[in-house]
Short mmCIF file of C-alpha atoms in Angstrom, two decimals:
data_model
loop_
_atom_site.label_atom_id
_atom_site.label_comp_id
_atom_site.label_asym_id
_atom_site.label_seq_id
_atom_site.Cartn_x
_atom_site.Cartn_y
_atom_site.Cartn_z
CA UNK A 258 103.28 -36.02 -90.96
CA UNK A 259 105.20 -38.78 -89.14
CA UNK A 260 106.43 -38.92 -85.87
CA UNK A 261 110.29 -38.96 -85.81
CA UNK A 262 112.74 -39.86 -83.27
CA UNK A 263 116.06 -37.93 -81.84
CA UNK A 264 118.84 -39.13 -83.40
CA UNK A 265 121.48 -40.71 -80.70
CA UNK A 266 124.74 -38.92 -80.59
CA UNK A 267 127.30 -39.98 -82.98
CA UNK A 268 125.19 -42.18 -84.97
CA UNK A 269 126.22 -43.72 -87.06
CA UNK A 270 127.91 -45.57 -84.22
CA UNK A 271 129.72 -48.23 -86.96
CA UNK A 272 132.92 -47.00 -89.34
CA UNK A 273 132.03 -47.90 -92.98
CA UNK A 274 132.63 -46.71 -96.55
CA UNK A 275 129.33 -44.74 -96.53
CA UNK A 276 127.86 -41.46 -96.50
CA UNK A 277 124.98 -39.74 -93.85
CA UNK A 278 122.38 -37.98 -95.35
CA UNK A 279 119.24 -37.05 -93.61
CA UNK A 280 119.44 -38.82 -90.01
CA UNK A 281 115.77 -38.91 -89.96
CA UNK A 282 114.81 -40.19 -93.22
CA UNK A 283 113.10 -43.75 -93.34
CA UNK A 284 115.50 -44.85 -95.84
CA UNK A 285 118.33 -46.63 -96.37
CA UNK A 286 120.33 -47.77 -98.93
CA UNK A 287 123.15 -50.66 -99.45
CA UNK A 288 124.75 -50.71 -102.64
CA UNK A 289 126.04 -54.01 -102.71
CA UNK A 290 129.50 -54.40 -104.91
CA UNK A 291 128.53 -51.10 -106.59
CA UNK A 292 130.27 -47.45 -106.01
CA UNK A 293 127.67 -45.23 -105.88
CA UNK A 294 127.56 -43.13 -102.21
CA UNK A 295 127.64 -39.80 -103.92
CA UNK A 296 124.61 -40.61 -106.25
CA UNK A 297 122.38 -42.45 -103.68
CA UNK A 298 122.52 -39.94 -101.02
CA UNK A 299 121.03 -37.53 -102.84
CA UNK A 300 117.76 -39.71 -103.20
CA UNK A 301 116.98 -38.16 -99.54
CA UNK A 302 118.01 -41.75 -97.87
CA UNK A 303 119.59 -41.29 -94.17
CA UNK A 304 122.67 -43.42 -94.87
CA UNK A 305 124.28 -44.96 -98.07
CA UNK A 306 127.35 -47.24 -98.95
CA UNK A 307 128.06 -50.67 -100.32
CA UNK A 308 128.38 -53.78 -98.70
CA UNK A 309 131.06 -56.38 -99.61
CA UNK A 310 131.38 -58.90 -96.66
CA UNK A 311 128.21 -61.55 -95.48
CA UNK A 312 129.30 -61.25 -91.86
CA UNK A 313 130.96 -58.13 -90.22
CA UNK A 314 129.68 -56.07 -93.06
CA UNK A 315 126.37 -57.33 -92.61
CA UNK A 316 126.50 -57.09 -88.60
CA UNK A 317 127.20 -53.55 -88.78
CA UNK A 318 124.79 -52.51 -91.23
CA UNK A 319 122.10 -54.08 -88.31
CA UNK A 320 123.69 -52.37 -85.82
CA UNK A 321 123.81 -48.87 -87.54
CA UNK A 322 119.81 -49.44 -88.50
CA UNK A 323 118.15 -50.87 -85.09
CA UNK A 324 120.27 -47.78 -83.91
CA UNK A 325 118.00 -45.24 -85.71
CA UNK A 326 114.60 -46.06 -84.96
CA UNK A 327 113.47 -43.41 -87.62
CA UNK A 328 114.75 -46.03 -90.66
CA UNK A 329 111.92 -48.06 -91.62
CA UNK A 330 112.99 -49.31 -95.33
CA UNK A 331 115.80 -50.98 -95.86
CA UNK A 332 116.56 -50.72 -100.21
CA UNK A 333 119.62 -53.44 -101.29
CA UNK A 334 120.68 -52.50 -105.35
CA UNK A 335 123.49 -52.53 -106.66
CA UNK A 336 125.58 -55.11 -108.19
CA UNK A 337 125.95 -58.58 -106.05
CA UNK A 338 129.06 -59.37 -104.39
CA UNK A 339 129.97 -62.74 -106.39
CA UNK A 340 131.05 -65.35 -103.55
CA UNK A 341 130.32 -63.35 -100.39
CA UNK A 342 126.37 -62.82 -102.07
CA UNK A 343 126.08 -60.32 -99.65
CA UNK A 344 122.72 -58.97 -100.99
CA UNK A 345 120.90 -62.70 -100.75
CA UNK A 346 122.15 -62.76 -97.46
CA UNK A 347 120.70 -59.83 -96.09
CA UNK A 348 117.32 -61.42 -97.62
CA UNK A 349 118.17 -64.38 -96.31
CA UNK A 350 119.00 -62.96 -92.61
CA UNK A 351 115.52 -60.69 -92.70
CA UNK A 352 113.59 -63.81 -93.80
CA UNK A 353 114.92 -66.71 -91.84
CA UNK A 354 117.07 -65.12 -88.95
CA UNK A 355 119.79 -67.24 -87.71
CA UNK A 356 120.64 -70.38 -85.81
CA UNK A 357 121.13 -69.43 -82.18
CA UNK A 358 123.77 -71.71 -81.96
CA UNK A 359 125.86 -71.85 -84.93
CA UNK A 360 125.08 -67.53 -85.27
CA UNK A 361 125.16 -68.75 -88.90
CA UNK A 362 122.34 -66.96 -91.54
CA UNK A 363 119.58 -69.46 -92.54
CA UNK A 364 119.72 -70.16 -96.00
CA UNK A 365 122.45 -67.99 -97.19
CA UNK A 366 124.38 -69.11 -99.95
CA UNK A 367 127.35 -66.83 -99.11
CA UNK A 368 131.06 -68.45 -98.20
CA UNK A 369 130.85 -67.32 -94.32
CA UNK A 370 127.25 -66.43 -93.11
CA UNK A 371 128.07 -65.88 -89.56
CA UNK A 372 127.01 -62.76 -87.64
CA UNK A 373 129.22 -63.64 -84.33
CA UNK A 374 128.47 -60.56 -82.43
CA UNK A 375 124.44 -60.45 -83.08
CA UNK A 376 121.95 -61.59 -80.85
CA UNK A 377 118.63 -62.98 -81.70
CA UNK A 378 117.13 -59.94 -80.42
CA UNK A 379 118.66 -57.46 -82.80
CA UNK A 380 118.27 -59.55 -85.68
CA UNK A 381 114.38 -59.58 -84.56
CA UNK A 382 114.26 -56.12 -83.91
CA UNK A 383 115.91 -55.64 -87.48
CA UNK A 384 113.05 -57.79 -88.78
CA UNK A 385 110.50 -56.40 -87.53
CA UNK A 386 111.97 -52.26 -87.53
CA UNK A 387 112.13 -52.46 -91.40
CA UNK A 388 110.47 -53.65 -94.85
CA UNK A 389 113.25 -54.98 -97.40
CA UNK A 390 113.28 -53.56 -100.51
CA UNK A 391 115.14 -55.56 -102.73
CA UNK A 392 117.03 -54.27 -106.09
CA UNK A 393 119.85 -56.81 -106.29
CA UNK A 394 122.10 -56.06 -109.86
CA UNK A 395 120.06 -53.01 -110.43
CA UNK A 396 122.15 -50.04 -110.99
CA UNK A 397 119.56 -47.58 -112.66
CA UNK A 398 119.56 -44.61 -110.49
CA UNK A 399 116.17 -43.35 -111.61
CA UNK A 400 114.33 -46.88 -110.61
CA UNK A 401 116.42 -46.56 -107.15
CA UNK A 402 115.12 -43.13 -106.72
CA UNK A 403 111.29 -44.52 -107.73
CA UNK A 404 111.98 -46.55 -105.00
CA UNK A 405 113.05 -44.67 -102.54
CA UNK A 406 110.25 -42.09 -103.08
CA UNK A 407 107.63 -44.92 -102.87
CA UNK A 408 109.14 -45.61 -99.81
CA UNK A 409 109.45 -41.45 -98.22
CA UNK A 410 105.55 -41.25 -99.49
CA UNK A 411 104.63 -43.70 -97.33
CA UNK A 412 105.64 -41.45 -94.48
CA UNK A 413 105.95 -43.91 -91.74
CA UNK A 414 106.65 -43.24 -88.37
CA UNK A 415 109.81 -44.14 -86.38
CA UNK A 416 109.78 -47.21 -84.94
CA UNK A 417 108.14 -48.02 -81.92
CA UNK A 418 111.15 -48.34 -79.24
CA UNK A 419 114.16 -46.93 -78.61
CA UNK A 420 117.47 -47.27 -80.13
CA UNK A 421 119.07 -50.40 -79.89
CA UNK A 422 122.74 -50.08 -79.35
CA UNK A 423 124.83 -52.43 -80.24
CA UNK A 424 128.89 -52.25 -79.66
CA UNK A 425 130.81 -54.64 -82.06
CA UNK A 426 134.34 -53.05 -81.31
CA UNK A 427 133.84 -53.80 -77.43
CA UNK A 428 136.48 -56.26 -76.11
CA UNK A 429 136.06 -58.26 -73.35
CA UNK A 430 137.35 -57.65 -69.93
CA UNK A 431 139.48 -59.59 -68.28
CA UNK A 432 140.39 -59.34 -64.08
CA UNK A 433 141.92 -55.70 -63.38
CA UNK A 434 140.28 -54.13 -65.90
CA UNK A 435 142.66 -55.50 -68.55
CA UNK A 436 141.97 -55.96 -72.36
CA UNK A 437 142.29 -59.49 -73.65
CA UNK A 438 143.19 -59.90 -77.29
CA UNK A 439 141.23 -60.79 -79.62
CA UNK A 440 142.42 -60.62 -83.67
CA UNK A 441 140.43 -59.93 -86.52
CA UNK A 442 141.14 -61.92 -89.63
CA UNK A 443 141.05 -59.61 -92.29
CA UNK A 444 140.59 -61.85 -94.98
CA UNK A 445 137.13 -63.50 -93.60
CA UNK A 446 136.39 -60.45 -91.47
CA UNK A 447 135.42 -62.91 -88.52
CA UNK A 448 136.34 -62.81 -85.34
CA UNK A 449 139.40 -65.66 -84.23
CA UNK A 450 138.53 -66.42 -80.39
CA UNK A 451 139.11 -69.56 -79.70
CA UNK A 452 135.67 -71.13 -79.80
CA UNK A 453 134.03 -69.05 -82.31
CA UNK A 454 137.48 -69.46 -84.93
CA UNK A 455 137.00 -73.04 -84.32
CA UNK A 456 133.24 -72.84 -85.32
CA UNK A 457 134.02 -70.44 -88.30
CA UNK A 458 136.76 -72.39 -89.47
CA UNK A 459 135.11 -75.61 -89.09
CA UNK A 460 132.32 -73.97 -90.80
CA UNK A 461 134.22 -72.46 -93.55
CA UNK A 462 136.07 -75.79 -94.25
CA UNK A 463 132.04 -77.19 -94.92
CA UNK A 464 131.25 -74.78 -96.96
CA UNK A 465 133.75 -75.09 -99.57
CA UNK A 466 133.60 -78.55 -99.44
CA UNK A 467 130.52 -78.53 -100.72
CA UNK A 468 131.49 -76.10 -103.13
CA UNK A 469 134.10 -78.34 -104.13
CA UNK A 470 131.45 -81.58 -104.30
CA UNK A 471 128.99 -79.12 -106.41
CA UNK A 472 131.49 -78.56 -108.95
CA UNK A 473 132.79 -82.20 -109.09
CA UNK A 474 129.33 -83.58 -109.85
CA UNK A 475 128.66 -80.79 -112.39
CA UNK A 476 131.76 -81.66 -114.25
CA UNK A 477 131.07 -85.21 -113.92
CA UNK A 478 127.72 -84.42 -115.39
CA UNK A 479 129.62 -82.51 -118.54
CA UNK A 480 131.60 -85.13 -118.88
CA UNK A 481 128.73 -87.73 -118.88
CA UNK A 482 126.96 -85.89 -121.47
CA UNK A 483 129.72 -85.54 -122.99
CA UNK A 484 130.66 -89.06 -123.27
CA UNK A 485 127.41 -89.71 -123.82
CA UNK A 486 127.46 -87.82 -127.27
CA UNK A 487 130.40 -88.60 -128.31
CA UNK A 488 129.72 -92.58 -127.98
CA UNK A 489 126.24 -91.78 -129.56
CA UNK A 490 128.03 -89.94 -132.50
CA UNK A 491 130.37 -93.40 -132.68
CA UNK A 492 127.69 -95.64 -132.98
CA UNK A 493 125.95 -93.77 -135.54
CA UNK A 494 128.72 -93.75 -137.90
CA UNK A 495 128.68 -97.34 -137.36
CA UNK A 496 124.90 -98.21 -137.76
CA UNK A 497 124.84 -95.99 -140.67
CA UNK A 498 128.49 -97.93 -142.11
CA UNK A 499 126.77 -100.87 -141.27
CA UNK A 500 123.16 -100.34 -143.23
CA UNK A 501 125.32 -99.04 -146.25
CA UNK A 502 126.48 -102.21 -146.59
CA UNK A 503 123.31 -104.25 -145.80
CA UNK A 504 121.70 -102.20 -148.84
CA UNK A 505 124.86 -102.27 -151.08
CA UNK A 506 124.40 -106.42 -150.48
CA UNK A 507 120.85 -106.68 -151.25
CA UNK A 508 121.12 -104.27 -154.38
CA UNK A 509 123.83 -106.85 -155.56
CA UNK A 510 121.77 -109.76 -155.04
CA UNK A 511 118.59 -108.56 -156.59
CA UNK A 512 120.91 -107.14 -159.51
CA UNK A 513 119.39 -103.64 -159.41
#
């Protein structure tokens, strides 16, 4: 039987829309764009819910699983989130990491990739704590389960170290003990301080840019091809006018 771990107080330490099943079970589940917490915690996972946002959404589904050394299998279903592509992120994130710098996911094709409050160390420790089973746009309950019992069969033990706690609601200090501000833009879910905003928005500005390029050269293509048939279908009205005549000529000429 495997070797489980206590469960820290209060875990999950991270407010979601999800539900806690069995704190010790090697499983967990996100859902993606798709409502289903009711159904998927009855597979015998330790924590199910959906997940709509490629940044704080992301950041605190790491934080709730390198917090709970006994989850070993991370299953994404569900349907994807269509601009945020939440569940290639997460793919993306356990495959590439991120840029130290930038905090930005490698090769994520969501809008805002940025995990602002992660270290590389808890993105490694999510890489290496768990095996990624992915289910992206697959909503059949009785595959998910499949899956999720492949994964409980396995029996695995909890990972090898200790929780990793991570607080993304801590503010910093300032002098005196005092809070300073810091907003939360609800409509990117990223955090606004001054330097990071900047990055984000600069970021953000790039990305639909070359959204916005993407789409221009695809319609240009369209209309290219397009063009292209319609000037085809021209001159083949023509050529054809044109060798009615030739043939009406020579059939007058040679009198047949």
């Amino acid at each position: 039987m495997a070797n489980k771990k206590e469960v820290i107080k209060d875990w999950p330490l991270e407010t979601g829309d999800y539900l806690v099943g069995d704190p010790t079970s090697s499983v967990a589940i996100v859902s993606l764009g798709s409502k289903m917490n009711e159904e998927l915690i009855k597979t015998g996972v330790a924590i199910a819910g959906p997940l709509h946002t490629e940044n704080l959404g992301i950041e605190k589904v790491v934080a709730n699983i390198i917090s709970n050394p006994n989850i070993r299998y991370l299953v994404i279903c569900g349907s994807e989130v269509q601009g945020h592509i939440t569940g290639q992120t997460v793919e993306a994130l356990y495959e590439n990491g991120i840029d130290e710098e930038t905090k930005s996911i490698i090769g994520s094709d969501g809008a805002i990739p940025f995990v602002e409050n992660l270290e590389v160390d808890a993105i490694e420790r999510f890489q290496d704590q768990i095996e990624l089973v992915s289910m992206i746009d697959n909503e059949n309950l009785d595959e998910i389960q499949q899956a999720v019992d492949k994964c409980l069969n396995e029996d695995k033990d909890a990972y090898n170290e200790d929780a990793l706690i991570i607080n993304l609601n801590e503010k910093p200090q300032e002098d005196d003990d005092e809070e300073s501000e810091t907003t939360l833009d609800e409509t990117t879910n990223m955090q606004t301080s001054p330097v990071s905003g900047l990055a984000v928005n600069f970021h953000e500005i790039e990305v639909r840019i070359r959204f916005l390029n993407a789409r221009i050269n695809e319609l240009a293509k369209l209309r290219k091809i397009s063009s292209g048939y319609y000037a085809g279908k021209i001159e083949g009205i023509v050529i054809g006018f044109i060798l009615t005549i030739i043939v009406f000529l020579i059939l007058q000429i040679t009198g047949i």
